[in-house]
mmCIF file of C-alpha atoms in Angstrom:
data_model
loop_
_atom_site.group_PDB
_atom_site.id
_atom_site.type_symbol
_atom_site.label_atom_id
_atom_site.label_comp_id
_atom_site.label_asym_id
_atom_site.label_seq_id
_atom_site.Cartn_x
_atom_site.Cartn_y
_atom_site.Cartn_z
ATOM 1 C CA UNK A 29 25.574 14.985 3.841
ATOM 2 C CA UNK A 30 24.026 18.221 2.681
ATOM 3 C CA UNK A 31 20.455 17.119 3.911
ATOM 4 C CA UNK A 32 21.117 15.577 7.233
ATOM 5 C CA UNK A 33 18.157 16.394 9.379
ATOM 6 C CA UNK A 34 16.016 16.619 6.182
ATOM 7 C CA UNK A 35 12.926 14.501 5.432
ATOM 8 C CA UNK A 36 12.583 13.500 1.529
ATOM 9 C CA UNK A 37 9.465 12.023 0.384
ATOM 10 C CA UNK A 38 9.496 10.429 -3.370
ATOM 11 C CA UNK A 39 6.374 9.193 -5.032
ATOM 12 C CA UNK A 40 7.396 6.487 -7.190
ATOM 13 C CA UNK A 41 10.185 5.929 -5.854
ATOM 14 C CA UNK A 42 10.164 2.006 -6.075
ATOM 15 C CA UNK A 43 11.815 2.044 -10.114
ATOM 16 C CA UNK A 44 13.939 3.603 -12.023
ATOM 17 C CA UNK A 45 14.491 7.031 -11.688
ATOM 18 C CA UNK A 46 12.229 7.107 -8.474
ATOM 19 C CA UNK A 47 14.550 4.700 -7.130
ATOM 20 C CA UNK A 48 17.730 6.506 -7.769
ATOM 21 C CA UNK A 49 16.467 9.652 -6.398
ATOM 22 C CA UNK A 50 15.256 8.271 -3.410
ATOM 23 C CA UNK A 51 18.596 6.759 -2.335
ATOM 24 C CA UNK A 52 20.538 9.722 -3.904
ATOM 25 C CA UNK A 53 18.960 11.959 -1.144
ATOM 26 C CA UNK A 54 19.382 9.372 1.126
ATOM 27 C CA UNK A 55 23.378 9.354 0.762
ATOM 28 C CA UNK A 56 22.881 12.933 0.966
ATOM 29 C CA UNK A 57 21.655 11.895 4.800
ATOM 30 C CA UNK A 58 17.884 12.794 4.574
ATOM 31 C CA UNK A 59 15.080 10.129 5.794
ATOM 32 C CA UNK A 60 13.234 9.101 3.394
ATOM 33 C CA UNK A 61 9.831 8.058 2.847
ATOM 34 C CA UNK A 62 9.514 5.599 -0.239
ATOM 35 C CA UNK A 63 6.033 6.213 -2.163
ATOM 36 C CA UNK A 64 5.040 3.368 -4.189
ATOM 37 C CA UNK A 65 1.816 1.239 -5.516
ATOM 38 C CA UNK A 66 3.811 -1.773 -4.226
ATOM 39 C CA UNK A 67 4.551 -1.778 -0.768
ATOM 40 C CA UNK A 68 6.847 -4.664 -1.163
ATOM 41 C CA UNK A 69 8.767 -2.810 -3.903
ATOM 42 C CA UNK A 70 8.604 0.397 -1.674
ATOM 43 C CA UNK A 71 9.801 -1.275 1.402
ATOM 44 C CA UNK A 72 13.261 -2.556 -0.572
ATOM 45 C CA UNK A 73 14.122 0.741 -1.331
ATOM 46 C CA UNK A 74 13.303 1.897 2.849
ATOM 47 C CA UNK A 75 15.567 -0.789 4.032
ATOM 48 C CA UNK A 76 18.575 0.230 1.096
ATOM 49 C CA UNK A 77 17.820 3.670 2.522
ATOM 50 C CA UNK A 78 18.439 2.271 6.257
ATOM 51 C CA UNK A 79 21.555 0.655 4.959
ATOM 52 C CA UNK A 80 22.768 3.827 4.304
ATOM 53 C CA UNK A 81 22.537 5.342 7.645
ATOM 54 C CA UNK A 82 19.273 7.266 7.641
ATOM 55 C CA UNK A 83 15.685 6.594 9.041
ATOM 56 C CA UNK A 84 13.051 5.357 5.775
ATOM 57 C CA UNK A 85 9.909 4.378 5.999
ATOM 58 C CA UNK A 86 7.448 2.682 3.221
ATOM 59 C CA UNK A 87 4.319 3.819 2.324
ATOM 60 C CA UNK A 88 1.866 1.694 -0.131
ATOM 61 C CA UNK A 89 -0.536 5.385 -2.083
ATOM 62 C CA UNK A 90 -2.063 5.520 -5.351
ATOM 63 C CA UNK A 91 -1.472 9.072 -5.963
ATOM 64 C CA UNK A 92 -4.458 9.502 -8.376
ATOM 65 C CA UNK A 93 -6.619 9.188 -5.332
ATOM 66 C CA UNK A 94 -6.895 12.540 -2.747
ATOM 67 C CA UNK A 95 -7.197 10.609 0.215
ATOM 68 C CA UNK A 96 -4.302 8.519 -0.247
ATOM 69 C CA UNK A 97 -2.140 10.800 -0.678
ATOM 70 C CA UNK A 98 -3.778 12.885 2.433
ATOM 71 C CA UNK A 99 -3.255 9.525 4.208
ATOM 72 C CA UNK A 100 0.747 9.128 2.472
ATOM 73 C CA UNK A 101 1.728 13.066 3.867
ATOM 74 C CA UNK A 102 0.171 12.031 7.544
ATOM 75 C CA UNK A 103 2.283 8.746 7.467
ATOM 76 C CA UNK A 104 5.288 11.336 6.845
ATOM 77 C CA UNK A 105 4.333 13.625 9.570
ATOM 78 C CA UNK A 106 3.531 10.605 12.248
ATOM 79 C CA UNK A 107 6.375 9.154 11.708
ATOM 80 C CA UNK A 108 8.719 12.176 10.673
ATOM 81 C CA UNK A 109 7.266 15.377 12.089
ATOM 82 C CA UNK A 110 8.006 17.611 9.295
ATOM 83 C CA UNK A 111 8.578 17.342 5.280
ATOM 84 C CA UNK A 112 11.135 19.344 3.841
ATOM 85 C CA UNK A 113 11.685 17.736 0.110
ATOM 86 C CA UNK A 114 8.948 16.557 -2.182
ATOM 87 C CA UNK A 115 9.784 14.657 -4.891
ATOM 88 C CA UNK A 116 6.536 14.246 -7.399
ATOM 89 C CA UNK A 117 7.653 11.507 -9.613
ATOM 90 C CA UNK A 118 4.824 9.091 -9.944
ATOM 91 C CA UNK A 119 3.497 8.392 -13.806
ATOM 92 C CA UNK A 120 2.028 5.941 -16.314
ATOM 93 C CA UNK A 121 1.853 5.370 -19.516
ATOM 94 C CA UNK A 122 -0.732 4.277 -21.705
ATOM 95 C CA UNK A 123 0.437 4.921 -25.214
ATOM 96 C CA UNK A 124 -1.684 4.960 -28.392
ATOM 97 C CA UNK A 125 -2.125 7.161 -31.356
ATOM 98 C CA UNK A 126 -4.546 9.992 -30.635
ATOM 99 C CA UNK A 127 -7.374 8.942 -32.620
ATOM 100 C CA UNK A 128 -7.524 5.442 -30.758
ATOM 101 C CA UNK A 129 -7.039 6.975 -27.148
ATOM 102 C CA UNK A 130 -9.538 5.787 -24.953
ATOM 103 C CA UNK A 131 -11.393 8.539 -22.891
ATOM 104 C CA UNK A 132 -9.654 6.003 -19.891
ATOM 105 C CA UNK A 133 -6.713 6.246 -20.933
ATOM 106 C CA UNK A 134 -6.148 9.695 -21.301
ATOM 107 C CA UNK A 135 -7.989 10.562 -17.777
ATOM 108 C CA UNK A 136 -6.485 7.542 -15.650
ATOM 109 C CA UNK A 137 -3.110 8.969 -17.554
ATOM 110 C CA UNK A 138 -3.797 12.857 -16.248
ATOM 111 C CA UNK A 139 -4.989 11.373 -13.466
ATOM 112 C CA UNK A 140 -2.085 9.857 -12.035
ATOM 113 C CA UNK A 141 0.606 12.039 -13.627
ATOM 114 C CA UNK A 142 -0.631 15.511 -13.079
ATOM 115 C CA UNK A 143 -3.421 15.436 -11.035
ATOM 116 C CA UNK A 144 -1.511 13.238 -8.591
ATOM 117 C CA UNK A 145 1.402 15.726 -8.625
ATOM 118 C CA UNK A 146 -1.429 18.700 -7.554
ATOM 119 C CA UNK A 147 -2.647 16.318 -4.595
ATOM 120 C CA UNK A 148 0.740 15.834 -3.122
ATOM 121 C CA UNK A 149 1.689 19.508 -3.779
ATOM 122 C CA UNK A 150 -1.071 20.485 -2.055
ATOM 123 C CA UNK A 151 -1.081 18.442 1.397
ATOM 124 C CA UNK A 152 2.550 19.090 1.160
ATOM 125 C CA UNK A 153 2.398 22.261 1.239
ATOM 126 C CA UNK A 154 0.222 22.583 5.004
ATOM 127 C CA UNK A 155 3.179 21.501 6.929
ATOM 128 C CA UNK A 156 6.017 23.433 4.728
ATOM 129 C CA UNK A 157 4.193 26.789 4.615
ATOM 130 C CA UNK A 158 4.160 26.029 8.770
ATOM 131 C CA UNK A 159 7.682 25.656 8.472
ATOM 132 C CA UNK A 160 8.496 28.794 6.089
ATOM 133 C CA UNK A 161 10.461 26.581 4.217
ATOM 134 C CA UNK A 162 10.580 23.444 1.710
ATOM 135 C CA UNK A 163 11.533 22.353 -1.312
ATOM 136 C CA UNK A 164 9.405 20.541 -4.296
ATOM 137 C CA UNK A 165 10.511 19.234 -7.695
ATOM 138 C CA UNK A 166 8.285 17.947 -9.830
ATOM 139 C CA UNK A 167 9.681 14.974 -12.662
ATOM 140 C CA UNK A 168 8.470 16.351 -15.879
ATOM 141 C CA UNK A 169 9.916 15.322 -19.582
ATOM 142 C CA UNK A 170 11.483 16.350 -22.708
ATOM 143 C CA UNK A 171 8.446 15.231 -24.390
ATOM 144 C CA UNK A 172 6.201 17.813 -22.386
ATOM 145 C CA UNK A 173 8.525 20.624 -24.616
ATOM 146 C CA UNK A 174 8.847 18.654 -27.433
ATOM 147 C CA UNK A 175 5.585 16.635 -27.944
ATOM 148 C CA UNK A 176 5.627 12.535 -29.327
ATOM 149 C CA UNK A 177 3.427 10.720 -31.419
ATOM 150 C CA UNK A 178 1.456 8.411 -29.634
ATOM 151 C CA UNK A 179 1.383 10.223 -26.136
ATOM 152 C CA UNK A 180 -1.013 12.526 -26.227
ATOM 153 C CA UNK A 181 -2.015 11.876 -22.732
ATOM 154 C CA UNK A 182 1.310 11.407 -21.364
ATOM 155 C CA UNK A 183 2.568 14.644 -23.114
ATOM 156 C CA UNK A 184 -0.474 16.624 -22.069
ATOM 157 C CA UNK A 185 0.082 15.712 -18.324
ATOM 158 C CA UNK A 186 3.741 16.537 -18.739
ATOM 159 C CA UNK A 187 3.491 19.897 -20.165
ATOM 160 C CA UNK A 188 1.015 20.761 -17.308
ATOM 161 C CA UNK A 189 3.262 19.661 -14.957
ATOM 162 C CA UNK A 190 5.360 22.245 -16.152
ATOM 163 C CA UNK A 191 2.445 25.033 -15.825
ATOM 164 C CA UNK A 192 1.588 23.641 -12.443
ATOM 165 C CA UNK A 193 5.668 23.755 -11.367
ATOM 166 C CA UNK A 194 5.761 27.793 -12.187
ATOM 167 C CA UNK A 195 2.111 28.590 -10.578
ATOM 168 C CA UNK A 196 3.304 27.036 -7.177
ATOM 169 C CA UNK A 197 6.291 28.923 -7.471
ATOM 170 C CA UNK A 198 4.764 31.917 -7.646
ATOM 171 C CA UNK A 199 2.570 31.519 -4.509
ATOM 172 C CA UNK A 200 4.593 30.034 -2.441
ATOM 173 C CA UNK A 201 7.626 31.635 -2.903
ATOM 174 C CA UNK A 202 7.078 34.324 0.177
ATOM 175 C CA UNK A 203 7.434 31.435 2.641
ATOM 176 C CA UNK A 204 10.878 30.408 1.909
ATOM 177 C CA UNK A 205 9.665 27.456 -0.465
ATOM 178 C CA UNK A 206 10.559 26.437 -3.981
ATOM 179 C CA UNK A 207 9.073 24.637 -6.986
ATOM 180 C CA UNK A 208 10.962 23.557 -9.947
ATOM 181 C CA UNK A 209 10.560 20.690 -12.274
ATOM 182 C CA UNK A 210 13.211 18.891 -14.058
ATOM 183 C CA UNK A 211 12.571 17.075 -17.554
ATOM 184 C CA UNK A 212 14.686 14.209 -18.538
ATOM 185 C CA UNK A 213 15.240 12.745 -21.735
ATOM 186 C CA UNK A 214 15.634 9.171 -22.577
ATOM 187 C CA UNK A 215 16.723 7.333 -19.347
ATOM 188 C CA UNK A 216 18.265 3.913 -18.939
ATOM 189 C CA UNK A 217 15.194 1.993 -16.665
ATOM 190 C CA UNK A 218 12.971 -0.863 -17.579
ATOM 191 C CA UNK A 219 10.746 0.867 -19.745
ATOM 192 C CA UNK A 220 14.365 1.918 -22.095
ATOM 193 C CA UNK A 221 15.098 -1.526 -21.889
ATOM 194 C CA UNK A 222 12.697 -2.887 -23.639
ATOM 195 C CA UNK A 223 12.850 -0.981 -26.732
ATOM 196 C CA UNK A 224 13.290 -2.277 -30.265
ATOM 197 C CA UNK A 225 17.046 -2.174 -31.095
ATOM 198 C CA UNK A 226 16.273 -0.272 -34.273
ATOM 199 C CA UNK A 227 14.535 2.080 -32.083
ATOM 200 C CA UNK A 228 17.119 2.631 -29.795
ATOM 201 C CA UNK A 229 19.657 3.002 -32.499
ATOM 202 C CA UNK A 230 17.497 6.266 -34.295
ATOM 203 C CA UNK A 231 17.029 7.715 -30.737
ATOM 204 C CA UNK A 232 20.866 7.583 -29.339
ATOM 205 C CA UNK A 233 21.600 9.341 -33.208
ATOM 206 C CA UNK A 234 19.257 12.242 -32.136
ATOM 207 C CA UNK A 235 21.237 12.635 -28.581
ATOM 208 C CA UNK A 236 24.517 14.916 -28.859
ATOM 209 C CA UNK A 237 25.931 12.591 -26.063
ATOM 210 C CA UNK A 238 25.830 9.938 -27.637
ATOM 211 C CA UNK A 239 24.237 7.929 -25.037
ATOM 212 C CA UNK A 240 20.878 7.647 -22.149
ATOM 213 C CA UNK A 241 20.812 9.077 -19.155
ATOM 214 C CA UNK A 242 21.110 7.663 -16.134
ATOM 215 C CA UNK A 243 18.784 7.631 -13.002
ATOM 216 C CA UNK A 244 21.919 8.882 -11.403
ATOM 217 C CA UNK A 245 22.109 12.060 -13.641
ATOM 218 C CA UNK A 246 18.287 12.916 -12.621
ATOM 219 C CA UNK A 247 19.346 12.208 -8.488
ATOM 220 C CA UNK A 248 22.391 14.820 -8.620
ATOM 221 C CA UNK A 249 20.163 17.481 -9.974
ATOM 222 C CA UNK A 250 17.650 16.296 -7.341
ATOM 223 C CA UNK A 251 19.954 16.567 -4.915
ATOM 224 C CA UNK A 252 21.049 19.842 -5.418
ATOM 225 C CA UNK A 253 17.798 21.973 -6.203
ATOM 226 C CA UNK A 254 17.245 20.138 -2.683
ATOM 227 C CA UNK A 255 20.286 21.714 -0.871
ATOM 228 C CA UNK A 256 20.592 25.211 0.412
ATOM 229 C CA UNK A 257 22.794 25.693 -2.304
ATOM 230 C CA UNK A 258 19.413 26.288 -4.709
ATOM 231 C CA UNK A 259 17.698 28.340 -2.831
ATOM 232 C CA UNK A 260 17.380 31.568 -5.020
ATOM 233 C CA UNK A 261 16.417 28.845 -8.078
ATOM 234 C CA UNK A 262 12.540 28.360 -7.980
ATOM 235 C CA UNK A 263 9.956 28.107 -10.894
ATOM 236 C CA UNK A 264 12.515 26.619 -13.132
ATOM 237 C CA UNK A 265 12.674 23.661 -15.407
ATOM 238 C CA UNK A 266 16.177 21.840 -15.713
ATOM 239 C CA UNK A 267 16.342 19.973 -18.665
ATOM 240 C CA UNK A 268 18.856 16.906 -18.479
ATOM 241 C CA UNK A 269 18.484 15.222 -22.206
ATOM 242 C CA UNK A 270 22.182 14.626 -23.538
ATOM 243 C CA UNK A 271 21.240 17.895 -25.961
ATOM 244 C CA UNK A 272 18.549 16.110 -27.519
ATOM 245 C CA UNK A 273 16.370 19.263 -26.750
ATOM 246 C CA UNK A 274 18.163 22.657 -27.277
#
């Protein structure tokens, strides 16, 4: 129970590995408030949190939109009264090779993954710098280091997530708050699942492991840059691939 008397919020935390954080830090004992386009979908993963022993509340926000995410951190503090862990994890996909990317697809793609990210970090950040303290993690990916055909959009967004994690470090670090972003590699979700097996195959040879990750292995690291135990570790990004990027 390192985060009893903690509130968590997670954007996209419906799925996945939005899912598995969300209830990671809610065994951890922090309330939680699950972020999702699908209320219904959002409100499963509130009541699995209440199963666990903590308050959770579900809030329907597009995070590509300003004033839902305004209106997502006031359903926090109404209900809550403070925010202490920020979870940006919230992202699409819209994959094509560059030269037949639609000038929608890349924006509603930046949109959503980084710009969305830089909303929430922002209203965020009005009740944690009140506090002096607060903790943010932003869920990046290999492919923002390492680049992928066919994702120009989704790489782009990632890599600035990765800029944007190490400027709000910087500035906010003289309040007691931290910023770090954590990339995973290939994870075991929906989106894994439904991969060619050939596909699968060439990708599991490129991972030293021998095998995907886990929402679980994203939540523990969660969990801990979370915990007073991190506190002296801001600005950082954690990468949690099975070796695939060294």
């Amino acid at each position: 129970m390192k985060l009893k008397d903690k509130v968590a919020l997670v954007t996209g935390g419906s799925r996945g590995i939005g899912r598995g954080v969300a209830l990671a830090l809610a065994r951890e004992g922090a309330s939680l408030v699950a972020c999702a386009r699908s209320l219904n979908e959002a409100h499963l993963v509130a009541e699995e949190a209440k199963g666990l022993g903590v308050d959770a509340i579900a809030v329907k926000a597009d995070v590509g939109h300003p004033d839902e995410v305004a209106a997502l951190i006031q359903a926090c503090l109404d209900r809550f009264d403070r925010l202490d862990i920020l979870v940006n994890n919230a992202g699409i996909t819209k994959d094509t090779l560059l030269v037949r990317m639609k000038d929608e697809d890349w924006e509603q793609v930046l949109a959503v993954n980084l710009s969305g990210a830089f909303y929430c970090i922002r209203a965020a950040l009005k009740p944690m710098l009140k506090q002096r303290s607060g903790r943010i993690i932003n869920i990046t990916s290999v492919v923002g280091v390492m680049g992928n055909v066919g994702q120009a959009n989704y790489v782009a967004s990632k890599a600035g997530l990765i800029g944007l994690t190490k400027a709000a470090a910087r500035e906010v670090a003289s309040r007691g708050i931290t910023v770090n972003a954590i990339a995973p590699g290939f994870i075991a979700t929906d989106m894994t699942g439904s991969l060619h097996e050939d596909l699968r195959l060439s990708i599991l040879a490129r991972i030293p492991l021998g095998r995907f990750g886990t929402p679980e292995d994203v939540a523990a690291c969660v969990c801990f840059l979370s915990s007073e135990e991190a506190g002296y570790i801001t600005g950082q990004v954690i990468h949690i691939n099975g070796g695939m990027w060294m």
